[in-house]
CSV table of C-alpha atoms in Angstrom, one decimal:
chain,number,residue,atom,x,y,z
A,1,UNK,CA,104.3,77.6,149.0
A,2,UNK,CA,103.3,75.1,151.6
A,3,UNK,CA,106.4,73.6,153.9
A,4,UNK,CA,105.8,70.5,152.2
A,5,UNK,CA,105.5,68.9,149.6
A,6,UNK,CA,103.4,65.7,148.2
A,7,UNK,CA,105.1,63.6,145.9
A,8,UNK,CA,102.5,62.0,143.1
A,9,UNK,CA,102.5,58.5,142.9
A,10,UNK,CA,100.8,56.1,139.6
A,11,UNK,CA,97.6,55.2,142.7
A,12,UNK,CA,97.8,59.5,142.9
A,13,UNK,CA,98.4,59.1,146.9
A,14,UNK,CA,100.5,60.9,148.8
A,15,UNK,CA,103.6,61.4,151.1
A,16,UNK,CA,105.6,63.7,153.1
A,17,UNK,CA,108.7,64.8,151.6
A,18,UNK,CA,111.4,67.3,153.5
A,19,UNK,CA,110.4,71.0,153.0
A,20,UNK,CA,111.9,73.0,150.3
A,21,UNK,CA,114.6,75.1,151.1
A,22,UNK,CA,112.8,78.9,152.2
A,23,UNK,CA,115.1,80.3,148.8
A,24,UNK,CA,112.3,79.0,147.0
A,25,UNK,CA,110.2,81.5,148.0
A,26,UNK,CA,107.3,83.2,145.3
A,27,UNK,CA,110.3,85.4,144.2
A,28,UNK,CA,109.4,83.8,141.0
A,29,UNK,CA,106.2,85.3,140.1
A,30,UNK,CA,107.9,88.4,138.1
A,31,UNK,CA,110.0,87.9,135.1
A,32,UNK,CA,112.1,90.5,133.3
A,33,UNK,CA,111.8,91.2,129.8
A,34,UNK,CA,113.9,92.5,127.5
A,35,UNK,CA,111.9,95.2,126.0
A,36,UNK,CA,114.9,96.0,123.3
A,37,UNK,CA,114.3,92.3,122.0
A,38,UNK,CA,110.8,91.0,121.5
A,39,UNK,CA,112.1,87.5,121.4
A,40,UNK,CA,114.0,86.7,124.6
A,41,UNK,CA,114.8,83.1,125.5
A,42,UNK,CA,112.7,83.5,128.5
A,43,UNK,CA,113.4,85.1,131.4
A,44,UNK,CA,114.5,82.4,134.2
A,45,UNK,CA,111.5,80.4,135.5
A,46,UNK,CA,111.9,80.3,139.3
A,47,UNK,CA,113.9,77.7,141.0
A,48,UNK,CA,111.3,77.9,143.4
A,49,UNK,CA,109.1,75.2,141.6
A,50,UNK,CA,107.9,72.1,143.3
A,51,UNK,CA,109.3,68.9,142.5
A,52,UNK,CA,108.5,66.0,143.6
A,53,UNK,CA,110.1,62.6,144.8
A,54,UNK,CA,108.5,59.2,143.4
A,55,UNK,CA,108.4,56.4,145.2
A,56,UNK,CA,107.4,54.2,143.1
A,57,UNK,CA,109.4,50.7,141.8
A,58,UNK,CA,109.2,50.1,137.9
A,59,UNK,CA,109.4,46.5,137.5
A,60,UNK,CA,111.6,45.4,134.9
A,61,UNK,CA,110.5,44.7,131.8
A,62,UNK,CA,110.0,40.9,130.3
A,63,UNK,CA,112.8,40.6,128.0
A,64,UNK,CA,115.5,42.2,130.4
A,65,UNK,CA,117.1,39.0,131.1
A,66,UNK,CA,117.8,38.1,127.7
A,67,UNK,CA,120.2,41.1,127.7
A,68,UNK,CA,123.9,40.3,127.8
A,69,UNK,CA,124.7,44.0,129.0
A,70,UNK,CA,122.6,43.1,132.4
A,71,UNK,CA,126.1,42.6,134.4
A,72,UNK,CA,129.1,44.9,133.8
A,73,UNK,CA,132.2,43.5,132.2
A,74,UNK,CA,135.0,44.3,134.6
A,75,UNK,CA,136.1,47.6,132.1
A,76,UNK,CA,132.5,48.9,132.1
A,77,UNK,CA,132.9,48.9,135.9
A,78,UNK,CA,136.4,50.3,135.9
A,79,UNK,CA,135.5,53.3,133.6
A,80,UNK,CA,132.2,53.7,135.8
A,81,UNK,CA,134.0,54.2,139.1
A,82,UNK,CA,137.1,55.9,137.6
A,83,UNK,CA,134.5,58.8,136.0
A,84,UNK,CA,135.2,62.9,135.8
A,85,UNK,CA,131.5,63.8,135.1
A,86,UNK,CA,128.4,61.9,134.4
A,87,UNK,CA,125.9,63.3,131.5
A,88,UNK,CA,122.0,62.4,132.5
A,89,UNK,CA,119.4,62.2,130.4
A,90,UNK,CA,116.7,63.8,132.0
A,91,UNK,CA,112.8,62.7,130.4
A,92,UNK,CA,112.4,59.0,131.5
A,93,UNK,CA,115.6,58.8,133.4
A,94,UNK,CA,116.1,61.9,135.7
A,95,UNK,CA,112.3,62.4,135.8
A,96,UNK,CA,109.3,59.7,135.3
A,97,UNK,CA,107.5,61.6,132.7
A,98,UNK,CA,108.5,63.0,129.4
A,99,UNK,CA,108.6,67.2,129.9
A,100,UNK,CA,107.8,68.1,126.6
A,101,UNK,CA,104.4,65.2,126.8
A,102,UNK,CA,103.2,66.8,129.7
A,103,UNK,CA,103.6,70.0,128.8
A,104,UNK,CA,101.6,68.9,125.9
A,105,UNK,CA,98.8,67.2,127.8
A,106,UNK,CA,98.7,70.4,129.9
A,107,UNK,CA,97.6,72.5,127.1
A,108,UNK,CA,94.9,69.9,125.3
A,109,UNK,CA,97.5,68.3,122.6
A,110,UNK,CA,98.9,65.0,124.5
A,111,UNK,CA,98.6,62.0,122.4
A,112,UNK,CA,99.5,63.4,118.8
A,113,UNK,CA,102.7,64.9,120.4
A,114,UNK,CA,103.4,61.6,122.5
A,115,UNK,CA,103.4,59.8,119.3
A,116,UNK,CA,105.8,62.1,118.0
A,117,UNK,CA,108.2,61.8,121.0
A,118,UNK,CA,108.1,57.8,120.3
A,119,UNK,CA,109.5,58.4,117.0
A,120,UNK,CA,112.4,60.8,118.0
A,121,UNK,CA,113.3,58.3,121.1
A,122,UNK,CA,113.5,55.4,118.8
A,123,UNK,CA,115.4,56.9,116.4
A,124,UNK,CA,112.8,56.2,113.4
A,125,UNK,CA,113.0,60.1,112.0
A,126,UNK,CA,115.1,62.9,113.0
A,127,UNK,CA,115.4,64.0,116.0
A,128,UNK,CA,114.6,68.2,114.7
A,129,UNK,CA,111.9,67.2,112.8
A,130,UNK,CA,110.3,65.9,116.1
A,131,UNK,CA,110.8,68.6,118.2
A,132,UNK,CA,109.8,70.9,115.8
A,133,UNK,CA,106.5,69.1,115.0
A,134,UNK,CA,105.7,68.6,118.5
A,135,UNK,CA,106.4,72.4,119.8
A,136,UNK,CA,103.8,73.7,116.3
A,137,UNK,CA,101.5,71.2,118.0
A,138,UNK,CA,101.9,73.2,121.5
A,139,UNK,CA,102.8,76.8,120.9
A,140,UNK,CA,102.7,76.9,124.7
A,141,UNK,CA,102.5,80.4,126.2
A,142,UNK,CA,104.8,81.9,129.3
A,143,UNK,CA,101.6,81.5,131.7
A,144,UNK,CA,101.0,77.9,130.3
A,145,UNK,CA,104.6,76.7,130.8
A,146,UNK,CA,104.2,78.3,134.6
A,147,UNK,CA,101.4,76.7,135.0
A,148,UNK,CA,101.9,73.4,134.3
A,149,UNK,CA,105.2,73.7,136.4
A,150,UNK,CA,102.7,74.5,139.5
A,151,UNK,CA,100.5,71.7,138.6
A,152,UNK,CA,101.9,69.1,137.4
A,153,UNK,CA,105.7,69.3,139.2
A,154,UNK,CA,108.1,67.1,137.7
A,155,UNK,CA,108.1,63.6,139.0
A,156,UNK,CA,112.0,62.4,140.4
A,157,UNK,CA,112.7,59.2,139.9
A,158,UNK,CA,113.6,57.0,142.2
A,159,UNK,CA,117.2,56.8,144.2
A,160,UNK,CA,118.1,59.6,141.1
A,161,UNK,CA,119.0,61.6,144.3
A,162,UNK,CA,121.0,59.4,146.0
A,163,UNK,CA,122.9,58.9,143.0
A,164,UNK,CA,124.0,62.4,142.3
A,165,UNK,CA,124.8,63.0,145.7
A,166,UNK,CA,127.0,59.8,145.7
A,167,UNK,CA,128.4,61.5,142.4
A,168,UNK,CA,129.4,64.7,143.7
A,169,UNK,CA,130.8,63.2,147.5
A,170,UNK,CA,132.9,61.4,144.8
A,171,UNK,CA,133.9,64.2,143.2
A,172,UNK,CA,132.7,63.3,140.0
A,173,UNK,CA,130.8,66.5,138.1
A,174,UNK,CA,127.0,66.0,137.0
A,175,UNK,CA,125.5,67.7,134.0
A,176,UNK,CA,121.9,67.5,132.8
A,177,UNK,CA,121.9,67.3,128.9
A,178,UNK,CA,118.6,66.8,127.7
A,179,UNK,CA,116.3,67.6,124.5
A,180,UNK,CA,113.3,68.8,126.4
A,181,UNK,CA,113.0,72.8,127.4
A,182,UNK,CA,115.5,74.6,129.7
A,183,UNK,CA,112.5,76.2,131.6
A,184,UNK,CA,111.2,72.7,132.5
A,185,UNK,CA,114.5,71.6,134.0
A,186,UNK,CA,115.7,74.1,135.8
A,187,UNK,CA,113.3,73.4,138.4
A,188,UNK,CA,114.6,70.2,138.2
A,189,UNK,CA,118.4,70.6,138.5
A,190,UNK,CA,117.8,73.1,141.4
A,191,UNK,CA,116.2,70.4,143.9
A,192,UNK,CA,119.1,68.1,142.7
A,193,UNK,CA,121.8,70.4,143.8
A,194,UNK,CA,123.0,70.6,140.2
A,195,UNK,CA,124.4,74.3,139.2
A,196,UNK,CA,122.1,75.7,136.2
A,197,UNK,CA,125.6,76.5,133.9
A,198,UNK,CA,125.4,72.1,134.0
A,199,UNK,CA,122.8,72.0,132.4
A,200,UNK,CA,122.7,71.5,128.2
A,201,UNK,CA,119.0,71.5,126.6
A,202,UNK,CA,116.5,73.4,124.3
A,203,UNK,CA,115.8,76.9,124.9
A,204,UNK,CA,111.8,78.3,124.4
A,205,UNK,CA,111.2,81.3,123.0
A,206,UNK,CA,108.2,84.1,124.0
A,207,UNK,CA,107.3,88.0,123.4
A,208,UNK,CA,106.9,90.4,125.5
A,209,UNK,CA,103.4,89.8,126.3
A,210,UNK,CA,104.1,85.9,126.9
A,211,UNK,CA,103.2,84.9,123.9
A,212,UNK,CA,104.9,81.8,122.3
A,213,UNK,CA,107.7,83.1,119.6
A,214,UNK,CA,109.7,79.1,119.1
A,215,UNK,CA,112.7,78.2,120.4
A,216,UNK,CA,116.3,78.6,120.0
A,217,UNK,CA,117.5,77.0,116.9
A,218,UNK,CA,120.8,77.1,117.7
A,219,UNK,CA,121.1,74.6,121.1
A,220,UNK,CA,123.0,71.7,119.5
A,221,UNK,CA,120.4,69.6,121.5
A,222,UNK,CA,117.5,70.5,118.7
A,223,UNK,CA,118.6,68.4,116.2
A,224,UNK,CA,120.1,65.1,115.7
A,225,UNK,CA,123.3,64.4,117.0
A,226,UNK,CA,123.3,67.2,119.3
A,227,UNK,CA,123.5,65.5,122.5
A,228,UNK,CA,127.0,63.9,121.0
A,229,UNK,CA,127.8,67.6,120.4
A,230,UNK,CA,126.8,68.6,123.5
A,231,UNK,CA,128.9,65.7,125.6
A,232,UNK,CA,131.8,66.6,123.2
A,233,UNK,CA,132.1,70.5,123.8
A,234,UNK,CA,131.3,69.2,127.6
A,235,UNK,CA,135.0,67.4,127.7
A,236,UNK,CA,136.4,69.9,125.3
A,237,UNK,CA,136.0,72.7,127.9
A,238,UNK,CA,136.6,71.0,130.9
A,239,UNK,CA,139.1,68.7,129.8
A,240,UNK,CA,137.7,65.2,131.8
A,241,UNK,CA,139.5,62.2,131.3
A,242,UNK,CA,136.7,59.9,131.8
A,243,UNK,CA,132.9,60.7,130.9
A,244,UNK,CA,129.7,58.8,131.1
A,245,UNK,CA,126.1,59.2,129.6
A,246,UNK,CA,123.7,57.6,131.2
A,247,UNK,CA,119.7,57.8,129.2
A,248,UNK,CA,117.1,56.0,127.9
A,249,UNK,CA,117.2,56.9,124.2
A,250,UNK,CA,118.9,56.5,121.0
A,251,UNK,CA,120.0,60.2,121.1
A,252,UNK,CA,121.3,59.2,124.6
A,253,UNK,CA,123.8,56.2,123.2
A,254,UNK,CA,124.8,58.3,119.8
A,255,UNK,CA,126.3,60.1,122.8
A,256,UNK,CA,129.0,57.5,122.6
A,257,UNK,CA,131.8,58.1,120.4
A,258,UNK,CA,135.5,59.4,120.1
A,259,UNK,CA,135.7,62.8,121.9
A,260,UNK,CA,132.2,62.3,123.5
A,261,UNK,CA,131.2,59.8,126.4
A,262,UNK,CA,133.4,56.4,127.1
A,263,UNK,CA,130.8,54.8,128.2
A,264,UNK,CA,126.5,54.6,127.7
A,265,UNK,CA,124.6,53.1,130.6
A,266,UNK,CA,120.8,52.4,129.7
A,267,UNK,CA,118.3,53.2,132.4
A,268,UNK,CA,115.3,50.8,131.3
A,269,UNK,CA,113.5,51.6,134.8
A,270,UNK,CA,110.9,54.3,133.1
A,271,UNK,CA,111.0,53.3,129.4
A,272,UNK,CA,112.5,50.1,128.1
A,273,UNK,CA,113.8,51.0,124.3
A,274,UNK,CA,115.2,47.4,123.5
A,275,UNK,CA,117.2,48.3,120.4
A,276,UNK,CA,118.6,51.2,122.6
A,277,UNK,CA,119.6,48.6,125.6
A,278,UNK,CA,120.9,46.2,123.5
A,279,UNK,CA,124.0,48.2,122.6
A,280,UNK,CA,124.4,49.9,125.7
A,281,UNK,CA,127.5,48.9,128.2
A,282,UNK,CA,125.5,48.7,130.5
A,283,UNK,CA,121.3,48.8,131.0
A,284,UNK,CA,120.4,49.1,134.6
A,285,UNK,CA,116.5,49.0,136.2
A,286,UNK,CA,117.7,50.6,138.6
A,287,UNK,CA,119.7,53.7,140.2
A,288,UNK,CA,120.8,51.6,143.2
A,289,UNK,CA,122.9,49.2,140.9
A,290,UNK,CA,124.9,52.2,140.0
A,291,UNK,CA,125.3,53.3,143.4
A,292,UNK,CA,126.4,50.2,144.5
A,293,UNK,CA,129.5,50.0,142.3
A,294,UNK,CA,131.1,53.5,143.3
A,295,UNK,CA,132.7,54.3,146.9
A,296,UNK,CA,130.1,55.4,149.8
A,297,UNK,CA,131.0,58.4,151.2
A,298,UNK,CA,129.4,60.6,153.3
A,299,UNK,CA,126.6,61.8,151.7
A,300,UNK,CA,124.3,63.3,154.4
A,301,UNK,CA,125.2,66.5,153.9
């Protein structure tokens, strides 16, 4: 792996981001199998995947300021900075793209499963009916999931970093709970300094030779209502006083309920789902409005 990295901006040009750490060495190349179990839920991808940072601004979308939700009540700050753990969303919040649509690109069947992701973010059928129509469309194989990992990296978005660092010098715990595939975020949660036993999301399935085999039925994030599932065995175990889900999509804000997440902050800075920001607490266009409301600590480190 070179000793940098270039992060891909929407003109395709390029920057210089800080080296990855020398961990993330091409360790990753072999993968165990379980030859007792011809379906395994994959062998760990390597952390050793580039990612990369985007630059980019998203400009905010024309209806924003008819949203009421645009400045925090005094509560909706209060819960915010008093917070245990924050829950992220990762496609369109975490990371530009949507995993499971470039994935889908990668291997020739981009816009019929794209359409498919619109429907499950918006609510209109059920969320396990989408995933499982979009993953028949793909039946991506072990080399094709590698693959696209090494050539189209995941895209950050912007000040997500700063955010999660301000998080943790705050002492506040950050999980990644997401419907996309474990494999693709891993990767992901490893540049962000986020341990991998934080991170709550689908599972794919593959042979021995590679070949794809589904995925695991029984992550509570493949069907609907299994991010709210998710969030509440989250506080269940852990026993947080305060917790906040921040995401883009209506299985992000179902998130919000008795024993789940106080509080749903919309992130309209990738996709802006209007029905979804309207009965947020809080929609933001930005990570740096977030930032700004908890204490700055030292974060350099």
């Amino acid at each position: 792996m070179a000793s940098s990295i270039s992060a891909r901006t929407s003109a395709r040009h390029t920057l210089s981001v800080s080296p990855l750490s020398s961990v993330r060495s091409a360790q990753t190349s072999q993968l165990a199998i379980r030859a007792a179990n011809p379906l395994f839920p994959c062998a760990k991808l390597s952390q050793a995947r580039a990612v990369v940072a985007a630059p980019m601004k998203v400009s905010k979308h024309p209806s924003s300021s008819c949203l009421a939700n645009r400045q925090p009540s005094k509560e909706v700050l209060e819960t915010w900075r008093s917070a245990d753990a924050v829950c992220f969303d990762v496609d369109s919040t975490v990371c530009l793209d949507e995993g499971i649509d470039e994935l889908a690109d990668f291997c020739g069947a981009g816009q019929a499963v794209a359409e498919w992701t619109t429907k499950a973010m918006t609510g209109t059928v059920p969320f396990e009916e989408a995933l499982a129509a979009r993953i028949s469309l793909i039946k991506p194989s072990l080399s094709q999931v590698q693959d696209c990992l090494e050539k189209r990296p995941p895209r950050i978005s912007p000040g997500i970093a700063d955010l999660i660092k301000t998080l943790i010098a705050n002492n506040t715990e950050v999980f990644l709970v997401s419907g996309g595939f474990r494999q693709m975020i891993e990767p992901v949660a490893f540049e962000l300094g986020i341990p991998t036993e934080n991170i709550i999301a689908n599972r794919l399935l593959f042979g021995t030779s590679g070949e794809y085999a589904g995925f695991d039925t029984t992550e509570p994030t493949s069907r609907s209502g299994g991010k709210a599932v998710a969030v509440q065995q989250i506080r269940q175990d852990r026993g947080y006083k305060t917790l906040v889900m921040i995401g883009d999509g209506a299985t992000d804000l179902e998130a919000r309920q008795p024993g789940g997440a106080d509080l749903f902050i919309c992130y309209a800075g990738v996709q802006m789902r209007e029905a979804v920001a309207a009965k947020a607490d809080w929609t933001v266009f930005e990570f740096q409005e977030l930032i700004s409301e908890l204490p700055q600590l030292n974060t350099s480190q």
